[in-house]
Coordinates of C-alpha atoms and ligand atoms in Angstrom, one line a residue:
M87 CA 12.2 -14.8 -15.1
A88 CA 8.8 -15.8 -16.5
N89 CA 7.3 -18.9 -15.1
S90 CA 6.6 -20.8 -18.3
S91 CA 5.6 -24.0 -16.5
S92 CA 2.3 -23.0 -15.4
G93 CA -0.6 -23.7 -17.6
P94 CA -3.3 -21.2 -18.2
T95 CA -5.9 -22.5 -15.5
H96 CA -3.3 -23.8 -12.5
I97 CA -1.2 -21.3 -11.3
A98 CA 1.7 -22.9 -9.8
A99 CA 4.3 -21.4 -7.4
R100 CA 8.0 -21.6 -8.4
H101 CA 9.5 -22.7 -5.2
P102 CA 7.7 -24.6 -2.4
R103 CA 8.4 -22.6 0.6
R104 CA 7.7 -23.0 4.4
Y105 CA 6.6 -19.8 6.2
P106 CA 9.3 -19.0 8.9
D107 CA 7.2 -18.7 12.0
G108 CA 3.9 -21.0 11.9
H109 CA 1.7 -18.9 9.6
G110 CA 1.0 -21.8 7.4
D111 CA 2.0 -25.2 6.4
E112 CA 4.3 -25.9 3.4
D113 CA 2.0 -24.4 1.0
G114 CA 1.0 -21.4 3.2
G115 CA -2.5 -22.6 3.1
S116 CA -3.5 -24.0 6.5
P117 CA -6.7 -23.2 8.1
G118 CA -4.6 -22.0 11.3
F119 CA -3.1 -19.2 9.0
K120 CA -2.7 -16.1 11.6
I121 CA -3.1 -12.9 9.7
Q122 CA -2.2 -10.9 12.6
S123 CA 1.1 -12.6 13.4
Y124 CA 1.8 -12.6 9.6
L125 CA 1.4 -8.8 9.4
K126 CA 3.3 -8.2 12.5
E127 CA 6.4 -10.3 11.2
R128 CA 6.3 -8.9 7.7
A129 CA 5.9 -5.3 8.9
E130 CA 9.1 -5.8 11.2
F131 CA 10.8 -7.4 8.0
V132 CA 10.2 -4.1 6.0
E133 CA 10.9 -1.9 9.1
R134 CA 14.6 -3.7 9.3
A135 CA 15.1 -3.0 5.7
L136 CA 13.9 0.6 5.7
D137 CA 16.3 1.1 8.7
R138 CA 19.2 0.3 6.5
A139 CA 17.9 2.1 3.4
V140 CA 17.2 5.4 5.0
I141 CA 20.1 6.0 7.3
N142 CA 20.7 9.2 9.1
H143 CA 24.8 9.5 9.0
G144 CA 24.6 12.8 10.9
G145 CA 26.5 15.9 9.5
P146 CA 24.9 18.5 7.4
G147 CA 22.1 16.4 6.1
A148 CA 21.1 15.1 9.7
R149 CA 18.0 17.4 10.1
L150 CA 16.6 16.3 6.5
L151 CA 17.1 12.7 7.4
E152 CA 15.7 12.9 10.8
A153 CA 12.5 14.6 9.2
M154 CA 12.5 11.8 6.6
R155 CA 12.7 9.1 9.4
Y156 CA 10.2 10.6 11.4
S157 CA 7.1 10.0 9.3
L158 CA 8.7 6.9 7.9
F159 CA 9.1 5.1 11.3
A160 CA 5.8 6.6 12.8
G161 CA 4.0 3.3 12.9
G162 CA 2.2 2.9 9.6
K163 CA 0.5 -0.6 8.8
R164 CA 3.1 -1.3 6.0
L165 CA 0.0 -2.8 3.8
R166 CA 1.5 -1.8 0.5
P167 CA 5.0 -3.4 0.8
I168 CA 3.6 -6.4 2.8
L169 CA 1.2 -6.9 -0.4
A170 CA 4.4 -6.7 -2.6
L171 CA 5.8 -9.2 -0.4
A172 CA 3.0 -11.6 -0.4
A173 CA 2.4 -11.3 -4.2
C174 CA 6.0 -12.2 -5.0
E175 CA 5.6 -15.2 -2.5
A176 CA 2.1 -16.4 -4.1
V177 CA 4.0 -16.9 -7.6
G178 CA 7.1 -18.6 -5.9
G179 CA 9.5 -15.6 -5.3
A180 CA 11.1 -15.1 -2.1
P181 CA 10.7 -12.0 0.2
D182 CA 14.0 -10.8 -0.6
D183 CA 13.1 -10.6 -4.2
A184 CA 10.8 -8.0 -3.6
I185 CA 12.1 -6.3 -0.6
G186 CA 13.6 -3.3 -2.6
L187 CA 10.2 -2.6 -3.9
A188 CA 8.6 -3.1 -0.6
C189 CA 10.7 -0.3 0.9
A190 CA 10.2 2.0 -2.1
L191 CA 6.5 1.7 -1.8
E192 CA 6.4 2.5 1.9
M193 CA 8.8 5.5 1.2
I194 CA 6.5 6.8 -1.6
H195 CA 3.3 6.3 0.4
T196 CA 5.1 8.3 3.3
Y197 CA 5.9 11.1 1.1
S198 CA 2.2 11.4 -0.2
L199 CA 1.3 11.5 3.6
I200 CA 3.6 14.2 4.5
H201 CA 2.6 16.2 1.4
D202 CA -1.0 15.5 1.8
D203 CA -0.9 17.0 5.4
L204 CA 0.7 20.3 4.4
P205 CA -1.2 23.6 5.1
C206 CA -1.6 24.1 1.1
M207 CA -3.2 20.5 0.9
D208 CA -5.3 19.0 3.6
D209 CA -3.7 21.1 6.6
D210 CA -3.8 18.2 9.0
D211 CA -1.9 18.4 12.4
L212 CA -2.1 14.7 13.3
R213 CA -1.0 11.7 11.4
R214 CA -0.4 8.1 12.7
G215 CA -1.2 9.4 16.0
R216 CA 1.7 12.0 16.1
P217 CA 2.0 15.6 15.2
T218 CA 2.4 15.7 11.3
N219 CA 5.9 16.3 9.6
H220 CA 5.4 20.0 9.1
K221 CA 4.2 20.6 12.5
V222 CA 7.5 19.4 13.7
Y223 CA 9.8 20.3 11.1
G224 CA 8.3 23.5 9.3
D225 CA 6.9 23.5 5.9
A226 CA 10.1 23.7 4.0
M227 CA 11.8 20.8 5.7
A228 CA 8.5 18.6 5.3
T229 CA 8.2 19.4 1.7
L230 CA 11.8 18.5 1.1
A231 CA 11.5 15.3 3.4
G232 CA 8.6 14.2 1.1
D233 CA 10.7 15.2 -2.3
A234 CA 13.4 13.0 -0.8
L235 CA 11.5 10.0 0.2
L236 CA 9.9 10.0 -3.4
T237 CA 13.4 10.2 -5.2
D238 CA 15.3 8.1 -2.8
A239 CA 12.6 5.4 -3.3
F240 CA 13.6 4.7 -7.0
N241 CA 17.3 4.6 -5.9
V242 CA 16.4 2.0 -3.3
L243 CA 14.7 -0.2 -5.8
A244 CA 17.0 0.3 -8.6
R245 CA 19.9 -0.8 -6.3
S246 CA 18.4 -3.7 -4.3
R247 CA 20.9 -6.4 -4.3
S248 CA 18.9 -9.1 -2.9
S249 CA 16.5 -9.5 -5.6
R250 CA 17.1 -12.4 -8.1
A251 CA 15.0 -10.7 -10.8
P252 CA 16.8 -10.0 -14.0
A253 CA 17.6 -6.2 -14.7
A254 CA 15.0 -5.9 -17.5
V255 CA 12.2 -6.9 -14.8
V256 CA 13.6 -4.5 -12.4
L257 CA 13.4 -1.8 -14.9
D258 CA 9.8 -2.7 -16.0
V259 CA 8.9 -2.6 -12.1
V260 CA 10.7 0.8 -11.8
A261 CA 8.5 1.9 -14.8
E262 CA 5.3 0.7 -13.1
L263 CA 6.0 2.2 -9.8
A264 CA 7.0 5.6 -11.7
Q265 CA 3.6 5.5 -13.4
A266 CA 1.5 4.6 -10.4
A267 CA 3.2 7.5 -8.4
G268 CA 3.3 10.2 -11.1
S269 CA 0.8 12.3 -13.2
P270 CA -0.9 9.0 -14.5
G271 CA -1.5 7.9 -11.2
M272 CA -1.3 9.2 -7.4
V273 CA -0.6 12.9 -8.3
I274 CA -3.4 13.2 -11.0
G275 CA -5.6 11.4 -8.4
Q276 CA -4.8 14.0 -5.7
A277 CA -5.2 16.8 -8.1
L278 CA -8.7 15.4 -9.2
D279 CA -9.5 15.2 -5.6
I280 CA -8.7 18.7 -4.9
L281 CA -10.5 20.1 -7.8
S282 CA -13.5 18.2 -7.2
E283 CA -14.0 19.8 -3.6
G284 CA -17.4 21.1 -3.3
K285 CA -18.7 19.9 -6.7
A286 CA -21.2 17.1 -7.4
T287 CA -19.3 14.0 -8.3
D288 CA -20.8 10.7 -9.3
L289 CA -19.8 7.2 -8.5
A290 CA -18.0 6.7 -11.9
T291 CA -15.9 9.7 -11.3
L292 CA -15.2 8.9 -7.5
E293 CA -13.8 5.5 -8.8
Y294 CA -11.9 7.2 -11.4
L295 CA -10.1 9.4 -8.9
H296 CA -9.6 6.7 -6.3
A297 CA -8.3 4.4 -8.8
R298 CA -5.5 6.7 -9.4
K299 CA -5.2 8.5 -5.9
T300 CA -4.9 5.4 -3.9
G301 CA -5.4 2.6 -6.1
A302 CA -2.5 2.9 -8.4
L303 CA 0.1 2.2 -5.7
F304 CA -1.9 -0.8 -4.4
L305 CA -1.9 -2.1 -7.9
A306 CA 1.8 -1.3 -8.4
A307 CA 2.7 -3.3 -5.3
V308 CA 0.9 -6.3 -6.1
R309 CA 1.9 -6.4 -9.7
G310 CA 5.4 -5.3 -9.1
G311 CA 5.9 -7.9 -6.3
G312 CA 4.2 -10.6 -8.7
L313 CA 6.8 -9.6 -11.7
L314 CA 9.8 -9.7 -9.1
G315 CA 8.6 -13.2 -8.1
G316 CA 8.7 -14.3 -11.5
A317 CA 4.9 -14.1 -12.6
N318 CA 3.9 -15.5 -16.0
S319 CA 1.2 -13.4 -17.9
V320 CA -1.7 -15.3 -16.6
Q321 CA -0.7 -14.9 -13.1
L322 CA 0.0 -11.3 -13.7
E323 CA -3.5 -10.7 -15.0
A324 CA -4.8 -12.4 -11.9
L325 CA -2.8 -10.4 -9.7
T326 CA -3.8 -7.0 -11.6
S327 CA -7.6 -8.1 -11.0
Y328 CA -6.7 -8.6 -7.4
G329 CA -4.9 -5.3 -7.1
R330 CA -7.6 -3.3 -8.7
S331 CA -10.4 -4.8 -6.3
I332 CA -8.2 -4.6 -3.0
G333 CA -7.3 -1.0 -4.0
L334 CA -10.8 0.2 -4.2
A335 CA -11.9 -1.8 -1.3
F336 CA -9.1 0.0 0.7
Q337 CA -10.6 3.2 -0.3
V338 CA -14.2 2.5 0.5
V339 CA -13.4 1.4 3.9
D340 CA -11.3 4.4 4.5
D341 CA -14.3 6.6 3.5
V342 CA -16.4 4.7 5.9
L343 CA -13.7 4.9 8.7
D344 CA -13.7 8.5 8.1
V345 CA -17.5 8.7 9.0
E346 CA -17.7 6.1 11.9
A347 CA -14.1 6.3 13.7
S348 CA -12.9 8.6 16.2
A349 CA -9.3 10.7 15.7
E350 CA -8.0 8.6 18.8
Q351 CA -8.7 5.3 16.8
M352 CA -7.4 6.4 13.7
G353 CA -4.5 8.5 14.8
K354 CA -5.5 11.2 12.4
R355 CA -8.6 13.6 11.9
T356 CA -11.6 12.2 10.8
H357 CA -15.1 13.4 9.8
K358 CA -13.1 15.6 7.5
D359 CA -14.1 14.5 4.0
D360 CA -17.8 15.8 4.5
A361 CA -16.5 19.0 6.0
Q362 CA -14.3 19.7 3.1
G363 CA -17.1 18.9 0.7
K364 CA -15.6 15.8 -0.7
A365 CA -17.7 13.0 -2.5
T366 CA -17.2 9.8 -0.6
Y367 CA -18.7 6.3 -0.8
P368 CA -20.8 6.8 2.4
G369 CA -22.0 10.1 0.8
L370 CA -23.2 8.6 -2.4
M371 CA -24.4 5.2 -1.2
G372 CA -24.7 5.4 2.4
V373 CA -22.6 3.4 5.1
A374 CA -24.4 0.2 5.0
R375 CA -24.4 -0.1 1.3
S376 CA -20.7 1.0 1.2
R377 CA -19.6 -1.9 3.6
Q378 CA -21.4 -4.3 1.7
F379 CA -19.8 -2.7 -1.8
A380 CA -16.4 -3.4 0.2
H381 CA -17.2 -7.1 0.8
E382 CA -18.1 -7.3 -2.7
L383 CA -14.9 -6.1 -3.9
K384 CA -12.9 -8.3 -1.4
Q385 CA -14.9 -11.3 -3.0
R386 CA -13.9 -10.3 -6.4
A387 CA -10.4 -10.1 -5.1
I388 CA -10.2 -13.3 -3.6
E389 CA -12.1 -15.1 -6.8
A390 CA -9.2 -13.6 -8.7
L391 CA -6.8 -15.9 -7.1
A392 CA -8.7 -19.1 -7.7
G393 CA -6.1 -20.4 -9.9
F394 CA -3.1 -19.9 -7.3
D395 CA -2.5 -22.4 -4.8
G396 CA -1.9 -22.1 -0.9
R397 CA 0.9 -19.6 -1.2
A398 CA -1.5 -17.0 -2.3
Q399 CA -3.4 -17.6 1.3
P400 CA -1.7 -14.5 2.5
L401 CA -3.2 -12.2 -0.3
R402 CA -6.5 -13.8 0.4
E403 CA -6.2 -12.9 4.2
I404 CA -4.9 -9.5 3.7
A405 CA -8.0 -8.8 1.4
N406 CA -10.1 -10.0 4.3
F407 CA -8.0 -7.8 6.6
V408 CA -8.5 -4.6 4.4
V409 CA -12.3 -4.6 4.8
E410 CA -12.5 -5.8 8.5
R411 CA -9.8 -3.4 9.6
S412 CA -10.6 -0.7 12.3
L413 CA -7.6 1.3 11.9
Ligands
GRG8 C1 0.5 14.4 -2.0 C2 0.7 13.5 -4.4 C3 0.0 13.5 -3.2 C4 -0.7 12.5 -2.8 C5 -1.4 12.2 -1.8 C6 -2.5 9.1 -0.6 C7 -2.9 10.3 -0.7 C8 -2.5 11.4 -2.1 C9 -3.2 11.1 0.3 C10 -3.6 10.7 1.6 C11 -4.8 11.0 2.1 C12 -5.6 9.9 2.5 C13 -5.7 9.8 4.0 C14 -6.0 8.9 1.5 C15 -7.0 8.0 2.0 C16 -6.1 6.8 1.8 C17 -5.0 6.6 2.5 C18 -3.6 6.8 1.7 C19 -5.1 6.4 3.8 C20 -3.7 6.1 4.6 O1 -3.3 4.8 4.3 P1 -3.0 3.8 5.3 O2 -4.0 3.4 6.2 O3 -1.9 4.5 6.3 O4 -2.1 2.7 4.8 P2 -0.7 3.9 7.4 O5 -0.5 5.0 8.4 O6 -1.1 2.6 8.0 O7 0.6 3.5 6.5

């Protein structure tokens, strides 16, 4: 499904598309673009799809499905799935082309949060403003809920019927997602994070760690969405650069919020990085320089989209949102 009509400098979208509820004009790039209503509408779109993808049919499996749905519908921002949809649309695809990937990303992200909160990892009681999964369902059921969300995510992606992408493209996206979630990506990032506690860590090591722990899933969202939307190689390269910058910017801001925000604001325990002896951006470069670095990364992300038309406006606005967010 490669878009061979695009030249190397101008990256045209495949189908002109009008946003459904006034987020922008025909090419999505009006100055009146409303990021908050865009995020809300896209989050609802993802949540309806998740509701159909992870069903509690009752019976013997009801408790496990209840635990999975407890964390899945606990009010996350749905950033990764929204990025996948936005990247897909930026290259001319439709939201339905990437909705299977969007659900899979949120399921994997939710699994990572459930496992990260377990007593054997970060041992947290609060997540998304509610008691953590193991506090409600116990350690064993929380572990299994995470296992099931991770595994089922690939089933949801592989079986998504709404995507027009050829099977070979879906296979590529499955492989990229597995790489992002597995030992080369999020899991090694988490392992390095644990192993580096209390140890002197420099900026290069911190970036290496975060590119895997949190960045890999952002990159898979943007690249996967692009692939499913029919991105050509030039578009994919630009999306890769955008995805890397936005993933790191997200983490830098996360570190700053851990220092500056309250638990009430974030819906999770804050000020814990320092307490756990973890290296952070504010710890290594100070809060002001960290904020400045996040802005530079945002600029880098937006510049990577220079060859895209107005249909990439949501991606540009999301870059801004990631850096300005207070949650
Ligand atoms: C357990 C294999 C394994 C990995 C866990 C991502 C991760 C690795 C742990 C989460 C710990 C953490 C708080 C990392 C900081 C970045 C992050 C993932 C924040 C939460 O993501 P948001 O802000 O959350 O997108 P919502 O709730 O909006 O979905």
